[in-house]
CSV table of C-alpha atoms in Angstrom, one decimal:
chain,number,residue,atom,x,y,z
A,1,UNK,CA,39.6,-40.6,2.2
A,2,UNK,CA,35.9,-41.1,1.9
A,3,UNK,CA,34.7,-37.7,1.7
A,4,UNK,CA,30.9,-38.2,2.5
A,5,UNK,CA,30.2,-39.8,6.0
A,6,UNK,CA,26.4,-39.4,6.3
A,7,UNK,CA,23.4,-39.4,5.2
A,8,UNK,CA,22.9,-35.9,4.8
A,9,UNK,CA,26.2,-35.6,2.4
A,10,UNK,CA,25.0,-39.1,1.1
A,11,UNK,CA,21.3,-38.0,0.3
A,12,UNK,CA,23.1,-34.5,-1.8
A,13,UNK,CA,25.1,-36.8,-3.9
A,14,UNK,CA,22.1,-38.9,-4.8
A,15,UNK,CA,20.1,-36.2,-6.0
A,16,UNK,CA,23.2,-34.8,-8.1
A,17,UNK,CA,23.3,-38.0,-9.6
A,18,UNK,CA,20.0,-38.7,-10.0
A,19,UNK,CA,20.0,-35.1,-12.5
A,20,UNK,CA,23.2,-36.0,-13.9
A,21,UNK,CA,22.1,-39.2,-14.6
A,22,UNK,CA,18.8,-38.9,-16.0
A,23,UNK,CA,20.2,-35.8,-18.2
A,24,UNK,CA,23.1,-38.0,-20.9
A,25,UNK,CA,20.7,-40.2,-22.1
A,26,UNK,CA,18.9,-37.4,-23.3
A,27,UNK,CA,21.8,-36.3,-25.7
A,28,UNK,CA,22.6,-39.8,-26.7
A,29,UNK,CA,19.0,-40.0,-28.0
A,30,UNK,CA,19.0,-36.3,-29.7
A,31,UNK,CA,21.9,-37.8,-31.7
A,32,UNK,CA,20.0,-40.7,-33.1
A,33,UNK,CA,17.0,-38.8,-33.9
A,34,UNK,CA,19.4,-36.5,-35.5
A,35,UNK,CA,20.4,-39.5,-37.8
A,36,UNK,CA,24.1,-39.5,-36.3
A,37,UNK,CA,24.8,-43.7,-36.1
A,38,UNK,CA,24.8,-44.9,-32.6
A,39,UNK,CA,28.0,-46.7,-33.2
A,40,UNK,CA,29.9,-43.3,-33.7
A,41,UNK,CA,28.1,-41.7,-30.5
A,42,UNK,CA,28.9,-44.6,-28.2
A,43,UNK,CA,32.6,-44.8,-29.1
A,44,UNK,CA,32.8,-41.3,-28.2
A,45,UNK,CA,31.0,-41.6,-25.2
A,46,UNK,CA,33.1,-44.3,-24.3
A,47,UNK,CA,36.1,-41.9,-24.0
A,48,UNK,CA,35.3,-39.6,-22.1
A,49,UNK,CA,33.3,-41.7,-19.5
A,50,UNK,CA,36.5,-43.4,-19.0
A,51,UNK,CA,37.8,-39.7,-18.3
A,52,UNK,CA,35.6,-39.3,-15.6
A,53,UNK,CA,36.9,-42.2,-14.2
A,54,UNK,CA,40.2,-40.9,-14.2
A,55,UNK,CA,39.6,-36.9,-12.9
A,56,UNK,CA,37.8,-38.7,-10.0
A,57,UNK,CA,40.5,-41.2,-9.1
A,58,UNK,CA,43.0,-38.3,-9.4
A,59,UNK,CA,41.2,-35.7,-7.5
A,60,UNK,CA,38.9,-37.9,-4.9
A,61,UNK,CA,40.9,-40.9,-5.0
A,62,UNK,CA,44.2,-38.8,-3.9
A,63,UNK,CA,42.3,-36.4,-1.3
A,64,UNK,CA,43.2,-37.1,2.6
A,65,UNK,CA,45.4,-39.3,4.6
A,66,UNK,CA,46.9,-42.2,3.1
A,67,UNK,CA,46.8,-44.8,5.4
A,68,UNK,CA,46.7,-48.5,5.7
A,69,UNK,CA,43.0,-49.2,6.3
A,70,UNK,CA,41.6,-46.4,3.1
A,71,UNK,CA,44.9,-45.9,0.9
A,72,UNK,CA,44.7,-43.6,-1.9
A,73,UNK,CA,44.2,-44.5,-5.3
A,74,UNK,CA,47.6,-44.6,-6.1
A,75,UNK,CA,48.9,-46.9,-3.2
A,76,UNK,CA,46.6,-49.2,-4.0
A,77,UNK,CA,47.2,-49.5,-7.3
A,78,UNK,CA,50.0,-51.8,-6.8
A,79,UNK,CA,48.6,-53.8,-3.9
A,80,UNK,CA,47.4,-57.2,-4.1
A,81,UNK,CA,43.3,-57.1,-4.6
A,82,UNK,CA,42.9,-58.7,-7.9
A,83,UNK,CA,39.7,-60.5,-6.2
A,84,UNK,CA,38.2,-57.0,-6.0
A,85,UNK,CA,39.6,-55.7,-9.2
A,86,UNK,CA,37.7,-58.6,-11.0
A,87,UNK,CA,34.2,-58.1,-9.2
A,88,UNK,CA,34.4,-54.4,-10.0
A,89,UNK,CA,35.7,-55.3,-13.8
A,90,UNK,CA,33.0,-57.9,-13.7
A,91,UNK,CA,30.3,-54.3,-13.3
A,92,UNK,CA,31.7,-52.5,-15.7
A,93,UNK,CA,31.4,-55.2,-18.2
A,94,UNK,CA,27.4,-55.2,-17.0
A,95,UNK,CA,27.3,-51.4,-17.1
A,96,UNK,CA,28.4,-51.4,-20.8
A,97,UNK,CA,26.1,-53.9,-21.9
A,98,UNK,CA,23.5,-52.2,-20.5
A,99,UNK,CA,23.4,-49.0,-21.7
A,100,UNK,CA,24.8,-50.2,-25.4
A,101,UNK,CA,21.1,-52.2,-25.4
A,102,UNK,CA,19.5,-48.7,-23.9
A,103,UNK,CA,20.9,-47.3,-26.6
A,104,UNK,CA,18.8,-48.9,-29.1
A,105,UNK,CA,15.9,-49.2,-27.1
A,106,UNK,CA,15.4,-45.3,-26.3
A,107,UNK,CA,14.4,-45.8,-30.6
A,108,UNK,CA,12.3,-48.8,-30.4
A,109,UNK,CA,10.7,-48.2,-27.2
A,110,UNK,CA,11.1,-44.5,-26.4
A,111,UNK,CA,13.5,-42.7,-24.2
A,112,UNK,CA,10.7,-42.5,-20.7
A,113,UNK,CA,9.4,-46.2,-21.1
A,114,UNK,CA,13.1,-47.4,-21.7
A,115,UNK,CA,14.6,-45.3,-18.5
A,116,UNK,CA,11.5,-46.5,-16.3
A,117,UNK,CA,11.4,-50.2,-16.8
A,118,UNK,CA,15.5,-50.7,-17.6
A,119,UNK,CA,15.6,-48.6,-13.7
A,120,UNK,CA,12.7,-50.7,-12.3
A,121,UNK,CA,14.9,-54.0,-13.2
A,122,UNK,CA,17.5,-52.8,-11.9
A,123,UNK,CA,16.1,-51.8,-8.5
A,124,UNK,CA,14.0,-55.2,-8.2
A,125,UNK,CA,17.0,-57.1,-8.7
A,126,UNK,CA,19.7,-55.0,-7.7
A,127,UNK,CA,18.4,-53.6,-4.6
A,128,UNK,CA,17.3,-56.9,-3.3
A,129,UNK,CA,21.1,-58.5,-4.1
A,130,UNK,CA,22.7,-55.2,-2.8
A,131,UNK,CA,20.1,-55.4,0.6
A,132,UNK,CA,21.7,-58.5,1.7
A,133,UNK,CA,25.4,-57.7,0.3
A,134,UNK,CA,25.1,-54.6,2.9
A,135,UNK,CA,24.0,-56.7,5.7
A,136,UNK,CA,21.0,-55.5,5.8
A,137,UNK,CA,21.5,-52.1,7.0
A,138,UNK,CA,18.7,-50.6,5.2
A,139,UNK,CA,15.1,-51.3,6.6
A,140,UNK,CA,13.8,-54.3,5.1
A,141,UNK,CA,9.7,-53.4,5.9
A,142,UNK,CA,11.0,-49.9,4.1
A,143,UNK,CA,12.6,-51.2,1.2
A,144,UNK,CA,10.7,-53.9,-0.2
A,145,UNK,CA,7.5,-52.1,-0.4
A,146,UNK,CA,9.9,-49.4,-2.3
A,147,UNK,CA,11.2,-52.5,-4.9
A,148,UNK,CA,7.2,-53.6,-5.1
A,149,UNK,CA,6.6,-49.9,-6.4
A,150,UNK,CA,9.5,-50.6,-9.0
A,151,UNK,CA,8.3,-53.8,-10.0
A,152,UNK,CA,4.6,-51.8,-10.8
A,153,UNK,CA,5.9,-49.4,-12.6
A,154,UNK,CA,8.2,-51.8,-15.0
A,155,UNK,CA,4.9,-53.7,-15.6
A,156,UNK,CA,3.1,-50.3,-16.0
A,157,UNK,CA,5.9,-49.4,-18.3
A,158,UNK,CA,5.7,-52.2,-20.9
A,159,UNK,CA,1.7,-50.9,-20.8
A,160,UNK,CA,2.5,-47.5,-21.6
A,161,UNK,CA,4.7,-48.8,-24.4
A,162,UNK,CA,2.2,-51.5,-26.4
A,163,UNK,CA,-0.5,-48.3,-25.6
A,164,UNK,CA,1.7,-46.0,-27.7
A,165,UNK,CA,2.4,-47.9,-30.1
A,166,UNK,CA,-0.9,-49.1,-30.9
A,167,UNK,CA,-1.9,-44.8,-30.7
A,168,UNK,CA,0.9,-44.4,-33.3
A,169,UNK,CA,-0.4,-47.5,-35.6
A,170,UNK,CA,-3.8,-46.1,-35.8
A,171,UNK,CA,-2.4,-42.3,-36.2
A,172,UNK,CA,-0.3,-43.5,-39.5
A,173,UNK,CA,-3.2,-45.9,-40.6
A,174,UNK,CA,-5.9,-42.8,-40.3
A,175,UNK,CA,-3.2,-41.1,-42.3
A,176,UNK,CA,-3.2,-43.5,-45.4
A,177,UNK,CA,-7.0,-43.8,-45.3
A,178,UNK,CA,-7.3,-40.3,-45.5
A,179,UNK,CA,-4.5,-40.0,-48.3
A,180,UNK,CA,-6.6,-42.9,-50.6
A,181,UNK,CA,-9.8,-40.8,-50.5
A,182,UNK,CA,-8.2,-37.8,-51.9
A,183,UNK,CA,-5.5,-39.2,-54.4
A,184,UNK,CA,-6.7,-43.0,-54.7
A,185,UNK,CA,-5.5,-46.3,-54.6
A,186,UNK,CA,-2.0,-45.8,-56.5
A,187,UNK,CA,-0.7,-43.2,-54.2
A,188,UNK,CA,-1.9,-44.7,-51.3
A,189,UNK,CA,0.3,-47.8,-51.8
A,190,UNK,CA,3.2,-45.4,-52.2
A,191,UNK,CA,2.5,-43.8,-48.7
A,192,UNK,CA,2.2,-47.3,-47.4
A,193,UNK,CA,5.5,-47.6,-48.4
A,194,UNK,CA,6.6,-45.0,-47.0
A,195,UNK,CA,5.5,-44.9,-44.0
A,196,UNK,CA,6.5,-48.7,-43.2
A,197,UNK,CA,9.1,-49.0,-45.0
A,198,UNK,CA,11.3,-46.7,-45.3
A,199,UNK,CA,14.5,-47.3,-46.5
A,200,UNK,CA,18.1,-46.9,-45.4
A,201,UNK,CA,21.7,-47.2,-46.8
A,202,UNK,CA,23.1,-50.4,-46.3
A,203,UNK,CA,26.1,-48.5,-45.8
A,204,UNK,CA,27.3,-45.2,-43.9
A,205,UNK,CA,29.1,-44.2,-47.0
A,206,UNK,CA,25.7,-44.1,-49.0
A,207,UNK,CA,24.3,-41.7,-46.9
A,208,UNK,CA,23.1,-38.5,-48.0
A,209,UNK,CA,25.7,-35.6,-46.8
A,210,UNK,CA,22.4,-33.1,-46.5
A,211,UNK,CA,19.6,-34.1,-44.9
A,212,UNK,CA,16.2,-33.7,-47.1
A,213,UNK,CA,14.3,-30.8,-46.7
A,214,UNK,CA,11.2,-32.9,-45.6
A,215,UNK,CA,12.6,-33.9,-42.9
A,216,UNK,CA,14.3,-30.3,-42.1
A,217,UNK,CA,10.8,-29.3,-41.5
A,218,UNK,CA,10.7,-31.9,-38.7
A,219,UNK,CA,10.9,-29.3,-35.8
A,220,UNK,CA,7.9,-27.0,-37.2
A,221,UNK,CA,5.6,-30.2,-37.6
A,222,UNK,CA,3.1,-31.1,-34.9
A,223,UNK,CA,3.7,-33.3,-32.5
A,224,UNK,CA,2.7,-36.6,-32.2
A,225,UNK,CA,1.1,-36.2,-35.3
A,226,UNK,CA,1.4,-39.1,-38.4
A,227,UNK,CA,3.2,-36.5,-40.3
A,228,UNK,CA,6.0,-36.0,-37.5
A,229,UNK,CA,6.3,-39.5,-37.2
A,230,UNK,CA,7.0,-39.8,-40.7
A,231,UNK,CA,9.7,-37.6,-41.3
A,232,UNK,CA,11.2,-38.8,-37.4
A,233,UNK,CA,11.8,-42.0,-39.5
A,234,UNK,CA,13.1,-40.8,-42.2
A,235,UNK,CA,15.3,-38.6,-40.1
A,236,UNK,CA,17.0,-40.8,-37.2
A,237,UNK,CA,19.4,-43.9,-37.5
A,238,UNK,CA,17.3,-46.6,-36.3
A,239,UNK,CA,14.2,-47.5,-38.3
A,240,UNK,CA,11.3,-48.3,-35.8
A,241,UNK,CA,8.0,-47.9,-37.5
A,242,UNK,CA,6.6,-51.1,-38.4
A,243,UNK,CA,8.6,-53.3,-36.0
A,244,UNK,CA,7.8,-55.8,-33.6
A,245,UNK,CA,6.8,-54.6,-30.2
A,246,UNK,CA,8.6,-57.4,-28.5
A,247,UNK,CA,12.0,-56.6,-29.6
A,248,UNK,CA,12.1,-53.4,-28.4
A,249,UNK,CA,10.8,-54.9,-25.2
A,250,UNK,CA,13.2,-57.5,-25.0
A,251,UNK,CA,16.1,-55.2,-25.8
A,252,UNK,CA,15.2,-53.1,-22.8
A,253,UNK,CA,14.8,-56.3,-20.4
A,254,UNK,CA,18.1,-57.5,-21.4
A,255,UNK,CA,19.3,-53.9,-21.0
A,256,UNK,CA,17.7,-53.9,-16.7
A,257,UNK,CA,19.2,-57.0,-16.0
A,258,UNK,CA,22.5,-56.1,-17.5
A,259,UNK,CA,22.1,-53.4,-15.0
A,260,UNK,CA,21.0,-54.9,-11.7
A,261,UNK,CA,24.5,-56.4,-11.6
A,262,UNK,CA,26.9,-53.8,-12.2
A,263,UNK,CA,25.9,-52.3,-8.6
A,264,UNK,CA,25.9,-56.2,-6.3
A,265,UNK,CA,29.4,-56.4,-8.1
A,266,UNK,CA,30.9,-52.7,-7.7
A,267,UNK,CA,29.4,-53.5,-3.7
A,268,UNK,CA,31.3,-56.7,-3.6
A,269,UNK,CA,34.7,-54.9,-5.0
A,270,UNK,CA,34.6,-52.2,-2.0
A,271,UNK,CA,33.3,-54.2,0.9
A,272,UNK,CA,34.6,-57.8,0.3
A,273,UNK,CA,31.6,-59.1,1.9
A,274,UNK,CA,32.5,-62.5,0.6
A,275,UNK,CA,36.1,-62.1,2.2
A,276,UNK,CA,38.1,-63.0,-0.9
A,277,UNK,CA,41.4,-60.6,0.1
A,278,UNK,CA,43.9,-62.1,1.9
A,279,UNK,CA,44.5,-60.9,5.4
A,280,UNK,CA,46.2,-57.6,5.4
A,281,UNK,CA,45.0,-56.2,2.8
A,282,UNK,CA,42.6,-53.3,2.9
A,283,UNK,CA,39.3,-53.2,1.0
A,284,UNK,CA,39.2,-51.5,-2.3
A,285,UNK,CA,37.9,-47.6,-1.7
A,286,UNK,CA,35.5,-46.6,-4.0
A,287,UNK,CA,37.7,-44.2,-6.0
A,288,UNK,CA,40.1,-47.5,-7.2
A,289,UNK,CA,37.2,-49.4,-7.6
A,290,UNK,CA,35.1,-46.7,-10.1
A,291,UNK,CA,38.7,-46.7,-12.4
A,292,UNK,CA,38.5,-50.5,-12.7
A,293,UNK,CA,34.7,-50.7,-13.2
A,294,UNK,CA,35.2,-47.7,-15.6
A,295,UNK,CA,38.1,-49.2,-17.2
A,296,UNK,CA,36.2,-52.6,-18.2
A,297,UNK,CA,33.1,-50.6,-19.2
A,298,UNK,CA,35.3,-48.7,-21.4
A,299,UNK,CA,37.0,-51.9,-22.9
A,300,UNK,CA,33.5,-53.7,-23.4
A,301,UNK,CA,32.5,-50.5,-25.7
A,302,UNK,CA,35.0,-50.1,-27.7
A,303,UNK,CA,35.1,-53.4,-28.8
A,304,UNK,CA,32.1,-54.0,-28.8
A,305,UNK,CA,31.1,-50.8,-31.3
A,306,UNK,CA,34.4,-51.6,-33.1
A,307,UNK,CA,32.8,-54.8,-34.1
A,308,UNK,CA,29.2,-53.2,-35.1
A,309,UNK,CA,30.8,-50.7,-37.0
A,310,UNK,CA,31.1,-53.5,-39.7
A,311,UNK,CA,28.3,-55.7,-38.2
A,312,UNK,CA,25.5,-53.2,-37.2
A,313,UNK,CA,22.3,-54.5,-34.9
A,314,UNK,CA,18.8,-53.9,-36.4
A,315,UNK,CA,19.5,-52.3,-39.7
A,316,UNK,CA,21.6,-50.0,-38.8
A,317,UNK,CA,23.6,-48.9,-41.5
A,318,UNK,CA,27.4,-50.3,-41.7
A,319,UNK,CA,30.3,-48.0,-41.1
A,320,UNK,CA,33.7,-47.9,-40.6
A,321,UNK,CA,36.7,-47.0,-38.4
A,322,UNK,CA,37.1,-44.0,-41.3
A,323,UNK,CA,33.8,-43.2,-41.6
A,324,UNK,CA,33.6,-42.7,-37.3
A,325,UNK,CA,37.0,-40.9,-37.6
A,326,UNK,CA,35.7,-38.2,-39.9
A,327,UNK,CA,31.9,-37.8,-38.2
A,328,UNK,CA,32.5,-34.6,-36.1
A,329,UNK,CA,28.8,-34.0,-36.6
A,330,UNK,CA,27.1,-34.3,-32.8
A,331,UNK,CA,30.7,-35.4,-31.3
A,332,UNK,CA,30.6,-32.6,-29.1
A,333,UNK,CA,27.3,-34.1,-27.7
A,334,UNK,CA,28.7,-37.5,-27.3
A,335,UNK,CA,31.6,-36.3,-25.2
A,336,UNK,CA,29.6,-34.3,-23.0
A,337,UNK,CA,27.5,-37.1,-22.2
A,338,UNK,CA,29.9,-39.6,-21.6
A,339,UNK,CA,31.5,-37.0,-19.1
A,340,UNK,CA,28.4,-36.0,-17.1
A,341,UNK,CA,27.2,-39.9,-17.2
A,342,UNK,CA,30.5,-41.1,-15.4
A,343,UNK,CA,30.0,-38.3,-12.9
A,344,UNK,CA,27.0,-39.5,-12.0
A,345,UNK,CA,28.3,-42.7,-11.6
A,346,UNK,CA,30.8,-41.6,-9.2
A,347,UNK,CA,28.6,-39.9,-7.3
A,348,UNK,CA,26.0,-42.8,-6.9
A,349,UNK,CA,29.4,-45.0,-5.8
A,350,UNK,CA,30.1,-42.5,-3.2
A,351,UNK,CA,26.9,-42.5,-1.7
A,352,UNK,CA,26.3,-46.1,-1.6
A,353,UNK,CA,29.3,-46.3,0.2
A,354,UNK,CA,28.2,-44.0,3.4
A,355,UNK,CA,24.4,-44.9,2.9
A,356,UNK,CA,24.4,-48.1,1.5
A,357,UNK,CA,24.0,-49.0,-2.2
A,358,UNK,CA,20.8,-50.6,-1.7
A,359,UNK,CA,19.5,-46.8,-0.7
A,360,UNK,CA,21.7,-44.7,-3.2
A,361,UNK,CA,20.2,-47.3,-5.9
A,362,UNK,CA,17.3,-44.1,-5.5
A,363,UNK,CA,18.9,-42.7,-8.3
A,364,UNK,CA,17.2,-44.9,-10.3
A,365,UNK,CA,14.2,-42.6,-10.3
A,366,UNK,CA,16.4,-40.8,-12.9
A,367,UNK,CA,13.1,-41.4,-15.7
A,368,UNK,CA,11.6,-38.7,-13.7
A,369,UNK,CA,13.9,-36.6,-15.0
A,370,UNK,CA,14.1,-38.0,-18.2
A,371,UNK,CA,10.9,-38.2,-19.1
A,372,UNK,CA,10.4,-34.6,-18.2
A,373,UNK,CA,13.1,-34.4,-21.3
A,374,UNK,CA,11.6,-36.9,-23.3
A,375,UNK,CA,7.9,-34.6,-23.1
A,376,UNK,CA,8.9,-31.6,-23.5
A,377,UNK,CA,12.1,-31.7,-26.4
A,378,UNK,CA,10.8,-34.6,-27.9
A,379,UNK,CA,7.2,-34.4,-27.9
A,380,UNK,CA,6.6,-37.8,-26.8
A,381,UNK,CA,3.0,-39.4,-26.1
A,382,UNK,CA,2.0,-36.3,-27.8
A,383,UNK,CA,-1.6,-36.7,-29.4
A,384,UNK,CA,-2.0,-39.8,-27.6
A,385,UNK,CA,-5.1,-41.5,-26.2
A,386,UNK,CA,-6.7,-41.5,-22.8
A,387,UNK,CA,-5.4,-44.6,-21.9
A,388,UNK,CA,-1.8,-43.9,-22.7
A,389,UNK,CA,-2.2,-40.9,-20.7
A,390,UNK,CA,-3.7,-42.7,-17.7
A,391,UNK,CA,-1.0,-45.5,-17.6
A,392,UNK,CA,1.8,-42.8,-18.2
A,393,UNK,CA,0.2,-41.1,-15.4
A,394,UNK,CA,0.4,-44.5,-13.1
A,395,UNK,CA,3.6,-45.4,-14.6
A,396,UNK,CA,5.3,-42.0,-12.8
A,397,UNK,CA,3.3,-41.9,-9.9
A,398,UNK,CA,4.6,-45.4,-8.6
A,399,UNK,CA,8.2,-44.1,-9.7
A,400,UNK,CA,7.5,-41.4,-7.1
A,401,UNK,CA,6.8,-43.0,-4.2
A,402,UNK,CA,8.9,-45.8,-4.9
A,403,UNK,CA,11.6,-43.1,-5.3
A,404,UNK,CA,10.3,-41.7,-1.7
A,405,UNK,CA,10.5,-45.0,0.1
A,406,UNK,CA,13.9,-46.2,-0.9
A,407,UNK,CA,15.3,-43.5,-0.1
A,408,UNK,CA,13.4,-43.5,3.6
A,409,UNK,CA,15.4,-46.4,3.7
A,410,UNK,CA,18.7,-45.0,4.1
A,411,UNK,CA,20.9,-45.9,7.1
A,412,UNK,CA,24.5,-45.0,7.7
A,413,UNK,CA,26.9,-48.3,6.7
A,414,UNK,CA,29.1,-49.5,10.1
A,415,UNK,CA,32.5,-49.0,9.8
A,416,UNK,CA,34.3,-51.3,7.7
């Protein structure tokens, strides 16, 4: 049933998911900077996440011997584990809050600061829950150090983020004190204007069907530069420029805590370590336990966007169910992300069930890849100062060793 037995096989699946993983939020944000609402994009990612779920309970879940002790997805379907069907419900629901709240904070706080301190949350938390869920099969004077690196690099991360922001403020102020001098006063309170406050449609409908040439000329402006910035905003679906630092900040806190629980409760749904089955009946395999934990994390979505379609977050504009039905524009996108996110979900599942999920929590170290994305398609921290640079520098430096040492960690789970 269990197709990976050791850490070899375990150790390949982590690095497939840590790529596959730090890859989809990538597209997600692309959409939003290409103005497409994140309502729309998360439904649709939604779907086919769930359909992940399903191709890997119908392929994995069904592979090998069906026996008493790991039955196949099917079977044990209609066997009586609703204890385990709840705990990995119960991480699905924490999964899809989680990355709705990423979402919105790869616009406020930028997709590598968002990936690396929503991850390090996750791991400082996580792990440590997931450590003692496992019975401590991974090495504790291994680990910790590993979380400790985490914890650094969160802290490192909400640096980073205040650093750029604070680069970006005095790149837009040089801007408008260079615009007075050469048109005066007048126009300089109209660039003020524009550059903080920006305007949006209160409502999808409103929107303009073309998008401005200005901000057509986005791609063949120069990075990090006030100009870029300028027509970014006027461009993408969330309005950041002029907002408070802390919300972003707390929107991506919320987001890691959401996720340091999905993984302690999709641990608790497979290994019963609070022995909450009644005797006889076999522990859930992973396979039955990703549908359920997909299944909630699709339900929590859907409703969830549903509702924001007609009571958007942070100025987003308002939409409807018509309005999402008719946006084809980036769809494509959206389902390929949702697809190669659940994936790399599965695979994390599968490894933390022959390594331990305290270890396979390594994926975590998926900003390294996004960042790498982030850099070089979005021109992030572009332009920036020496300082940013230096914490940015710090902020991926910890993630790599912290990466190395959690995974050094790694030791094969006892039978169940």
């Amino acid at each position: 049933m269990y197709l990976v037995k050791d850490i070899g096989g375990a150790i390949a699946l982590m690095g497939v998911s840590l790529v596959l993983l730090g890859t989809w939020p990538v597209v997600l944000a692309v959409l939003e900077r290409r103005g497409r609402l994140p309502q729309h994009t998360y439904l649709d990612y939604s779907i086919t996440n769930f359909l992940a779920a399903l191709l890997v309970a119908f392929t994995f879940g069904q592979i090998g011997a069906d026996t008493p002790e790991t039955p196949n997805f099917l079977t044990q379907l209609t066997q009586d584990n609703w204890p385990s069907i709840l705990f990995a419900m119960s991480g699905g629901v924490f999964n899809g809050l989680g990355t709705l709240a990423t979402q919105y904070g790869w616009a406020f706080v930028g997709l590598s600061v968002t990936e690396v301190m929503a991850s390090s949350l996750k791991v400082v938390i996580g792990t440590t829950l997931n450590y003692f869920l496992d019975g401590r099969i991974n090495k504790a004077e291994i680990l910790f150090p590993g979380v400790g690196c985490f914890l650094i690099a969160a802290c490192l991360g909400s640096l980073v983020h205040s650093s750029n922001a604070a680069d970006n403020q005095e790149k837009l102020s040089s801007a408008m004190v260079n615009h007075s001098n050469t048109n005066g006063d007048t126009e300089n309170e109209e660039l003020t204007k524009h550059l903080l406050e920006i305007e949006q449609p209160k409502d999808c409908e409103e929107q303009e069907p073309e998008v401005a040439p200005a901000a057509q000329a986005v791609e063949k402006l120069e990075a990090g530069t006030a100009d870029f910035l300028v027509d970014l905003e006027g461009k993408r679906s969330i309005k950041v420029l002029g907002s408070n630092t802390f919300l972003g900040l707390g929107i991506v806190t919320f987001a890691g805590v959401s996720y340091s629980l999905f993984s302690p409760a999709f641990n608790l749904a497979t290994n019963d370590q609070w022995h909450t089955l009644k005797g006889g009946v076999p522990h859930m395999v992973v396979y039955t336990a990703f549908f359920y934990f997909s299944l909630a994390c699709f339900a929590i979505g859907i409703a969830l966007n549903i509702w924001f379609l007609y009571h958007p977050m942070v100025g987003v504009p308002r939409s409807s169910l018509t309005a999402y039905l008719r946006d084809w524009k980036g769809r494509d996108l959206a389902l390929v992300a949702g697809m190669v996110c659940g994936l790399g979900n599965a695979f994390q599942f599968m490894a933390g069930q022959a390594a331990g999920y305290a270890a396979a929590d390594a994926v975590q170290a998926l900003p390294l890849v996004s960042t790498v994305w982030g850099i070089v398609l979005f021109g992030e921290y572009r332009r920036s100062s020496r300082r940013t640079y230096t914490l940015l520098g710090s902020m991926l430096f910890m993630f790599v060793v912290a990466m190395v040492i959690l995974m050094a960690s790694s030791a094969h789970r006892r039978p169940l």
